[in-house]
Amino acid sequence: MKKTVFLLQDTKESNEELERLFLESDEFDVVGSATDGISGISMISEKRPQYVVSEIILSGYDGICVMEKISSLGINSSFIFLSSLCREEIVSKVMRMGAKYFMVKPYNFELLKKRISEIDGGKEVSGSEREYIPTVKRQSIDEKISRIFINVGIPPHIKGYYFLREGVKMAVDDPEIINNITKKLYPMIGERYKTTASKVERAIRHAIEVAWNRGRIDSINSILGVRAYVGAEKPTNGEFIALIADKMLLEKA
C-alpha cells in the first residue's frame, strides 16, 4: 500500500515539484496540498494523511501552529519539516514538539524518501521510545555545523552554506574523502544537489570568502580552539572542511 502524503509548502511551484517527485517514485500517494496554514489544517483534517511535508513559514498559521492544531484534533499525521528557515532554536523547537524530521532547503529528494522510510520503520515503537528515530544523530550534527557556520559569518541563504555543510558531514563519515576533494567530494555534493562539481567548488569558496570578509577571524580561531588564521589569510576549501570535520569528530558528533 502506498504511503499518503500531504504537501504544505509556501508556494504552488514547490508543492507541484514535490508532488511530481513523490508520484514518480511510485511509493506515495499525494492526497492534497496547500500553501497556507488555514487551508492546510482544514485539508489535513479531512484527508488524514500519514505524512505532512511542511514549510515553517506559511501565511495564516505557520507550520508549527499547523502541527499543534492537527495533534490537538487527535490526528496522528507525521510532520516532516522541509524549510529554508534553519535557525538552531527553531529546529530544536519543532523536534521537541513532535516533528519526525527537519530537512533544510535545497533538499535531496532521495534522502527525504529515505528519512520517511526510517520514520515509517519506527511506527510500531511505543511509549517514550517513540521519540527515537534513526535520524537523531545526523540532526545533531546538522545543528552543530549550522551553529559554527552562523558564528563564523556564513549566512544560510547562500548555496555554499549547504554545500559546505554537506562536505563536512561527508568528511565526518569518511575522513579520507578530503584527499579526493576534487574527484570525489565535489562531484558527490553536485550529484545530490543536481549541479556541477565546479559550481560546488565555487560556491564553497564564496562562502568561505564571505566569512573572512566579515572579519570573523577571532570567532573562527576561537571555535577551532587554535589560532589557525591571522589577517587576510584564508584556508582552502579542503582545509576548512577538514578543520570543521575534525572538530565534529573530536566532539564525537
mmCIF file of C-alpha atoms in Angstrom:
data_model
loop_
_atom_site.group_PDB
_atom_site.id
_atom_site.type_symbol
_atom_site.label_atom_id
_atom_site.label_comp_id
_atom_site.label_asym_id
_atom_site.label_seq_id
_atom_site.Cartn_x
_atom_site.Cartn_y
_atom_site.Cartn_z
ATOM 1 C CA MET A 1 0.000 0.000 0.000
ATOM 2 C CA LYS A 2 1.293 3.449 -0.907
ATOM 3 C CA LYS A 3 2.116 5.964 1.812
ATOM 4 C CA THR A 4 -0.191 9.000 1.843
ATOM 5 C CA VAL A 5 1.410 12.443 1.866
ATOM 6 C CA PHE A 6 0.045 15.967 2.169
ATOM 7 C CA LEU A 7 2.197 18.855 0.902
ATOM 8 C CA LEU A 8 2.214 22.151 2.783
ATOM 9 C CA GLN A 9 4.847 24.372 1.194
ATOM 10 C CA ASP A 10 4.790 28.146 0.813
ATOM 11 C CA THR A 11 4.408 28.247 -2.984
ATOM 12 C CA LYS A 12 2.353 26.370 -5.539
ATOM 13 C CA GLU A 13 5.518 25.665 -7.510
ATOM 14 C CA SER A 14 7.189 23.992 -4.516
ATOM 15 C CA ASN A 15 4.169 21.769 -3.951
ATOM 16 C CA GLU A 16 3.995 20.847 -7.637
ATOM 17 C CA GLU A 17 7.674 19.903 -7.765
ATOM 18 C CA LEU A 18 7.378 17.734 -4.659
ATOM 19 C CA GLU A 19 4.197 16.128 -5.942
ATOM 20 C CA ARG A 20 5.907 15.207 -9.209
ATOM 21 C CA LEU A 21 8.837 13.633 -7.368
ATOM 22 C CA PHE A 22 6.623 11.702 -4.954
ATOM 23 C CA LEU A 23 4.410 10.394 -7.735
ATOM 24 C CA GLU A 24 7.387 9.392 -9.886
ATOM 25 C CA SER A 25 8.753 7.337 -7.014
ATOM 26 C CA ASP A 26 5.613 5.158 -7.159
ATOM 27 C CA GLU A 27 5.733 4.689 -3.373
ATOM 28 C CA PHE A 28 3.486 7.576 -2.369
ATOM 29 C CA ASP A 29 0.011 8.913 -2.948
ATOM 30 C CA VAL A 30 -0.167 12.720 -2.671
ATOM 31 C CA VAL A 31 -3.633 13.310 -1.228
ATOM 32 C CA GLY A 32 -3.584 17.103 -1.357
ATOM 33 C CA SER A 33 -1.614 20.310 -0.977
ATOM 34 C CA ALA A 34 -1.937 23.860 0.309
ATOM 35 C CA THR A 35 0.202 26.980 0.545
ATOM 36 C CA ASP A 36 -1.247 28.471 3.740
ATOM 37 C CA GLY A 37 -1.763 27.175 7.241
ATOM 38 C CA ILE A 38 -5.524 27.733 7.449
ATOM 39 C CA SER A 39 -6.261 25.708 4.315
ATOM 40 C CA GLY A 40 -3.677 23.176 5.414
ATOM 41 C CA ILE A 41 -5.425 22.475 8.719
ATOM 42 C CA SER A 42 -8.785 22.067 7.013
ATOM 43 C CA MET A 43 -7.479 19.724 4.307
ATOM 44 C CA ILE A 44 -5.261 17.655 6.602
ATOM 45 C CA SER A 45 -8.231 17.187 8.951
ATOM 46 C CA GLU A 46 -10.248 15.889 6.011
ATOM 47 C CA LYS A 47 -7.579 13.761 4.296
ATOM 48 C CA ARG A 48 -5.793 12.459 7.416
ATOM 49 C CA PRO A 49 -2.539 11.636 5.605
ATOM 50 C CA GLN A 50 0.235 9.527 7.102
ATOM 51 C CA TYR A 51 2.778 12.282 6.428
ATOM 52 C CA VAL A 52 2.746 16.051 6.090
ATOM 53 C CA VAL A 53 5.746 17.674 4.404
ATOM 54 C CA SER A 54 5.519 21.232 5.694
ATOM 55 C CA GLU A 55 7.317 24.543 5.495
ATOM 56 C CA ILE A 56 7.637 26.550 8.685
ATOM 57 C CA ILE A 57 6.987 29.927 7.069
ATOM 58 C CA LEU A 58 3.367 29.978 5.874
ATOM 59 C CA SER A 59 0.622 32.570 5.726
ATOM 60 C CA GLY A 60 -2.347 32.271 8.055
ATOM 61 C CA TYR A 61 -0.814 29.803 10.502
ATOM 62 C CA ASP A 62 2.820 28.791 10.364
ATOM 63 C CA GLY A 63 3.847 25.145 10.062
ATOM 64 C CA ILE A 64 4.454 24.761 13.792
ATOM 65 C CA CYS A 65 0.961 26.002 14.601
ATOM 66 C CA VAL A 66 -0.499 23.648 11.981
ATOM 67 C CA MET A 67 1.275 20.691 13.605
ATOM 68 C CA GLU A 68 -0.034 21.724 17.044
ATOM 69 C CA LYS A 69 -3.622 22.071 15.848
ATOM 70 C CA ILE A 70 -3.573 18.781 13.939
ATOM 71 C CA SER A 71 -2.221 16.996 17.009
ATOM 72 C CA SER A 72 -4.906 18.588 19.210
ATOM 73 C CA LEU A 73 -7.526 17.122 16.866
ATOM 74 C CA GLY A 74 -6.196 13.640 17.555
ATOM 75 C CA ILE A 75 -4.866 13.172 14.029
ATOM 76 C CA ASN A 76 -1.607 11.211 14.013
ATOM 77 C CA SER A 77 -0.016 12.565 10.845
ATOM 78 C CA SER A 78 3.797 12.573 10.998
ATOM 79 C CA PHE A 79 5.218 16.027 10.251
ATOM 80 C CA ILE A 80 8.419 16.363 8.257
ATOM 81 C CA PHE A 81 9.609 19.951 8.005
ATOM 82 C CA LEU A 82 11.253 20.954 4.743
ATOM 83 C CA SER A 83 12.202 24.564 5.244
ATOM 84 C CA SER A 84 14.592 27.365 4.356
ATOM 85 C CA LEU A 85 14.421 28.559 7.985
ATOM 86 C CA CYS A 86 17.169 26.665 9.802
ATOM 87 C CA ARG A 87 17.963 28.599 12.987
ATOM 88 C CA GLU A 88 19.084 26.187 15.681
ATOM 89 C CA GLU A 89 16.434 27.236 18.183
ATOM 90 C CA ILE A 90 13.673 26.738 15.593
ATOM 91 C CA VAL A 91 14.930 23.289 14.615
ATOM 92 C CA SER A 92 15.175 22.259 18.275
ATOM 93 C CA LYS A 93 11.685 23.581 18.989
ATOM 94 C CA VAL A 94 9.926 21.709 16.185
ATOM 95 C CA MET A 95 11.705 18.462 17.092
ATOM 96 C CA ARG A 96 10.720 18.837 20.762
ATOM 97 C CA MET A 97 7.137 19.475 19.731
ATOM 98 C CA GLY A 98 6.875 16.203 17.868
ATOM 99 C CA ALA A 99 8.179 16.680 14.328
ATOM 100 C CA LYS A 100 9.705 13.493 12.961
ATOM 101 C CA TYR A 101 12.420 15.136 10.881
ATOM 102 C CA PHE A 102 13.733 18.509 9.737
ATOM 103 C CA MET A 103 15.440 18.991 6.375
ATOM 104 C CA VAL A 104 16.892 22.270 5.152
ATOM 105 C CA LYS A 105 16.315 23.509 1.602
ATOM 106 C CA PRO A 106 17.654 22.936 -1.000
ATOM 107 C CA TYR A 107 16.730 19.319 -0.349
ATOM 108 C CA ASN A 108 17.770 15.978 -1.778
ATOM 109 C CA PHE A 109 14.614 14.042 -2.600
ATOM 110 C CA GLU A 110 16.174 10.591 -2.343
ATOM 111 C CA LEU A 111 17.335 11.451 1.156
ATOM 112 C CA LEU A 112 13.873 12.763 2.020
ATOM 113 C CA LYS A 113 12.346 9.448 0.904
ATOM 114 C CA LYS A 114 14.900 7.553 2.962
ATOM 115 C CA ARG A 115 14.065 9.548 6.088
ATOM 116 C CA ILE A 116 10.351 8.910 5.599
ATOM 117 C CA SER A 117 11.066 5.181 5.297
ATOM 118 C CA GLU A 118 13.078 5.329 8.537
ATOM 119 C CA ILE A 119 10.208 7.096 10.275
ATOM 120 C CA ASP A 120 7.804 4.524 8.871
ATOM 121 C CA GLY A 121 10.030 1.761 10.198
ATOM 122 C CA GLY A 122 9.692 3.147 13.713
ATOM 123 C CA LYS A 123 5.900 3.360 13.740
ATOM 124 C CA GLU A 124 5.411 0.313 15.956
ATOM 125 C CA VAL A 125 7.615 1.667 18.750
ATOM 126 C CA SER A 126 5.532 2.780 21.719
ATOM 127 C CA GLY A 127 5.864 4.994 24.762
ATOM 128 C CA SER A 128 8.916 7.157 25.349
ATOM 129 C CA GLU A 129 10.895 5.053 22.852
ATOM 130 C CA ARG A 130 8.800 6.556 20.049
ATOM 131 C CA GLU A 131 10.884 9.723 20.314
ATOM 132 C CA TYR A 132 13.858 7.846 18.856
ATOM 133 C CA ILE A 133 14.254 7.746 15.095
ATOM 134 C CA PRO A 134 17.400 6.765 13.169
ATOM 135 C CA THR A 135 17.991 10.400 12.121
ATOM 136 C CA VAL A 136 18.551 11.866 15.595
ATOM 137 C CA LYS A 137 22.364 11.624 15.425
ATOM 138 C CA ARG A 138 22.511 13.231 11.975
ATOM 139 C CA GLN A 139 20.215 16.020 13.088
ATOM 140 C CA SER A 140 22.584 16.746 15.970
ATOM 141 C CA ILE A 141 25.492 17.048 13.534
ATOM 142 C CA ASP A 142 23.428 19.382 11.323
ATOM 143 C CA GLU A 143 22.708 21.624 14.301
ATOM 144 C CA LYS A 144 26.350 21.767 15.393
ATOM 145 C CA ILE A 145 27.627 22.550 11.907
ATOM 146 C CA SER A 146 24.946 25.206 11.364
ATOM 147 C CA ARG A 147 25.841 26.865 14.659
ATOM 148 C CA ILE A 148 29.513 27.022 13.663
ATOM 149 C CA PHE A 149 28.731 28.465 10.233
ATOM 150 C CA ILE A 150 26.469 31.151 11.686
ATOM 151 C CA ASN A 151 29.063 32.064 14.315
ATOM 152 C CA VAL A 152 31.819 32.463 11.743
ATOM 153 C CA GLY A 153 29.590 34.562 9.488
ATOM 154 C CA ILE A 154 28.484 32.178 6.734
ATOM 155 C CA PRO A 155 24.838 33.122 6.028
ATOM 156 C CA PRO A 156 22.331 30.307 5.377
ATOM 157 C CA HIS A 157 20.838 31.962 2.292
ATOM 158 C CA ILE A 158 23.866 31.286 0.062
ATOM 159 C CA LYS A 159 24.343 27.962 -1.729
ATOM 160 C CA GLY A 160 27.836 27.487 -0.379
ATOM 161 C CA TYR A 161 26.390 27.161 3.138
ATOM 162 C CA TYR A 162 24.552 23.945 2.209
ATOM 163 C CA PHE A 163 27.392 22.580 0.082
ATOM 164 C CA LEU A 164 29.879 23.211 2.892
ATOM 165 C CA ARG A 165 27.645 21.539 5.435
ATOM 166 C CA GLU A 166 27.241 18.515 3.197
ATOM 167 C CA GLY A 167 31.007 18.389 2.691
ATOM 168 C CA VAL A 168 31.661 18.469 6.433
ATOM 169 C CA LYS A 169 29.187 15.647 7.052
ATOM 170 C CA MET A 170 30.812 13.584 4.322
ATOM 171 C CA ALA A 171 34.238 14.210 5.869
ATOM 172 C CA VAL A 172 32.931 13.165 9.287
ATOM 173 C CA ASP A 173 31.626 9.908 7.809
ATOM 174 C CA ASP A 174 34.767 9.325 5.711
ATOM 175 C CA PRO A 175 37.802 11.481 6.687
ATOM 176 C CA GLU A 176 39.783 10.129 3.725
ATOM 177 C CA ILE A 177 37.457 11.917 1.316
ATOM 178 C CA ILE A 178 39.389 15.143 1.975
ATOM 179 C CA ASN A 179 42.229 13.612 -0.039
ATOM 180 C CA ASN A 180 39.858 13.295 -3.006
ATOM 181 C CA ILE A 181 38.017 16.586 -2.722
ATOM 182 C CA THR A 182 38.089 17.423 -6.441
ATOM 183 C CA LYS A 183 37.428 13.979 -7.863
ATOM 184 C CA LYS A 184 35.063 12.678 -5.213
ATOM 185 C CA LEU A 185 33.664 15.184 -2.693
ATOM 186 C CA TYR A 186 32.638 17.961 -5.119
ATOM 187 C CA PRO A 187 31.033 15.551 -7.632
ATOM 188 C CA MET A 188 29.105 13.751 -4.874
ATOM 189 C CA ILE A 189 27.730 17.016 -3.500
ATOM 190 C CA GLY A 190 26.903 18.128 -7.032
ATOM 191 C CA GLU A 191 25.017 14.912 -7.685
ATOM 192 C CA ARG A 192 22.977 15.304 -4.501
ATOM 193 C CA TYR A 193 22.024 18.888 -5.327
ATOM 194 C CA LYS A 194 21.742 18.408 -9.080
ATOM 195 C CA THR A 195 24.560 20.764 -10.011
ATOM 196 C CA THR A 196 28.137 20.526 -11.271
ATOM 197 C CA ALA A 197 31.294 19.895 -9.262
ATOM 198 C CA SER A 198 32.768 23.205 -10.453
ATOM 199 C CA LYS A 199 29.730 25.128 -9.182
ATOM 200 C CA VAL A 200 30.012 23.353 -5.840
ATOM 201 C CA GLU A 201 33.681 24.337 -5.591
ATOM 202 C CA ARG A 202 32.975 27.996 -6.449
ATOM 203 C CA ALA A 203 30.027 28.221 -4.041
ATOM 204 C CA ILE A 204 32.070 26.802 -1.164
ATOM 205 C CA ARG A 205 34.920 29.193 -1.963
ATOM 206 C CA HIS A 206 32.465 32.100 -1.945
ATOM 207 C CA ALA A 207 31.028 31.048 1.428
ATOM 208 C CA ILE A 208 34.497 30.982 3.000
ATOM 209 C CA GLU A 209 35.336 34.378 1.497
ATOM 210 C CA VAL A 210 32.108 35.841 2.902
ATOM 211 C CA ALA A 211 33.126 34.715 6.401
ATOM 212 C CA TRP A 212 36.578 36.234 6.077
ATOM 213 C CA ASN A 213 35.275 39.470 4.581
ATOM 214 C CA ARG A 214 33.019 39.840 7.615
ATOM 215 C CA GLY A 215 36.093 39.863 9.830
ATOM 216 C CA ARG A 216 35.097 36.908 11.975
ATOM 217 C CA ILE A 217 38.660 35.542 12.227
ATOM 218 C CA ASP A 218 38.697 35.713 16.047
ATOM 219 C CA SER A 219 35.454 33.729 16.161
ATOM 220 C CA ILE A 220 36.868 31.196 13.750
ATOM 221 C CA ASN A 221 40.042 30.715 15.783
ATOM 222 C CA SER A 222 38.000 30.513 18.978
ATOM 223 C CA ILE A 223 35.718 27.827 17.572
ATOM 224 C CA LEU A 224 38.622 25.802 16.213
ATOM 225 C CA GLY A 225 40.429 26.068 19.527
ATOM 226 C CA VAL A 226 43.662 27.241 17.926
ATOM 227 C CA ARG A 227 44.917 30.444 16.348
ATOM 228 C CA ALA A 228 44.877 28.957 12.884
ATOM 229 C CA TYR A 229 44.480 32.128 10.840
ATOM 230 C CA VAL A 230 45.583 35.755 11.041
ATOM 231 C CA GLY A 231 44.856 38.810 8.920
ATOM 232 C CA ALA A 232 43.588 38.130 5.420
ATOM 233 C CA GLU A 233 44.916 34.570 5.323
ATOM 234 C CA LYS A 234 42.195 32.164 4.185
ATOM 235 C CA PRO A 235 42.034 28.365 4.242
ATOM 236 C CA THR A 236 41.467 26.337 1.113
ATOM 237 C CA ASN A 237 38.092 24.653 0.733
ATOM 238 C CA GLY A 238 39.582 21.343 1.796
ATOM 239 C CA GLU A 239 41.345 22.829 4.803
ATOM 240 C CA PHE A 240 38.180 24.491 6.068
ATOM 241 C CA ILE A 241 36.059 21.363 5.631
ATOM 242 C CA ALA A 242 38.740 19.245 7.323
ATOM 243 C CA LEU A 243 39.030 21.613 10.286
ATOM 244 C CA ILE A 244 35.297 21.618 10.975
ATOM 245 C CA ALA A 245 35.054 17.845 10.422
ATOM 246 C CA ASP A 246 37.932 17.283 12.858
ATOM 247 C CA LYS A 247 36.122 19.388 15.444
ATOM 248 C CA MET A 248 32.970 17.261 14.963
ATOM 249 C CA LEU A 249 34.961 14.040 15.331
ATOM 250 C CA LEU A 250 36.751 15.288 18.450
ATOM 251 C CA GLU A 251 33.365 16.111 19.970
ATOM 252 C CA LYS A 252 32.133 12.661 18.931
ATOM 253 C CA ALA A 253 29.303 14.271 16.948
#
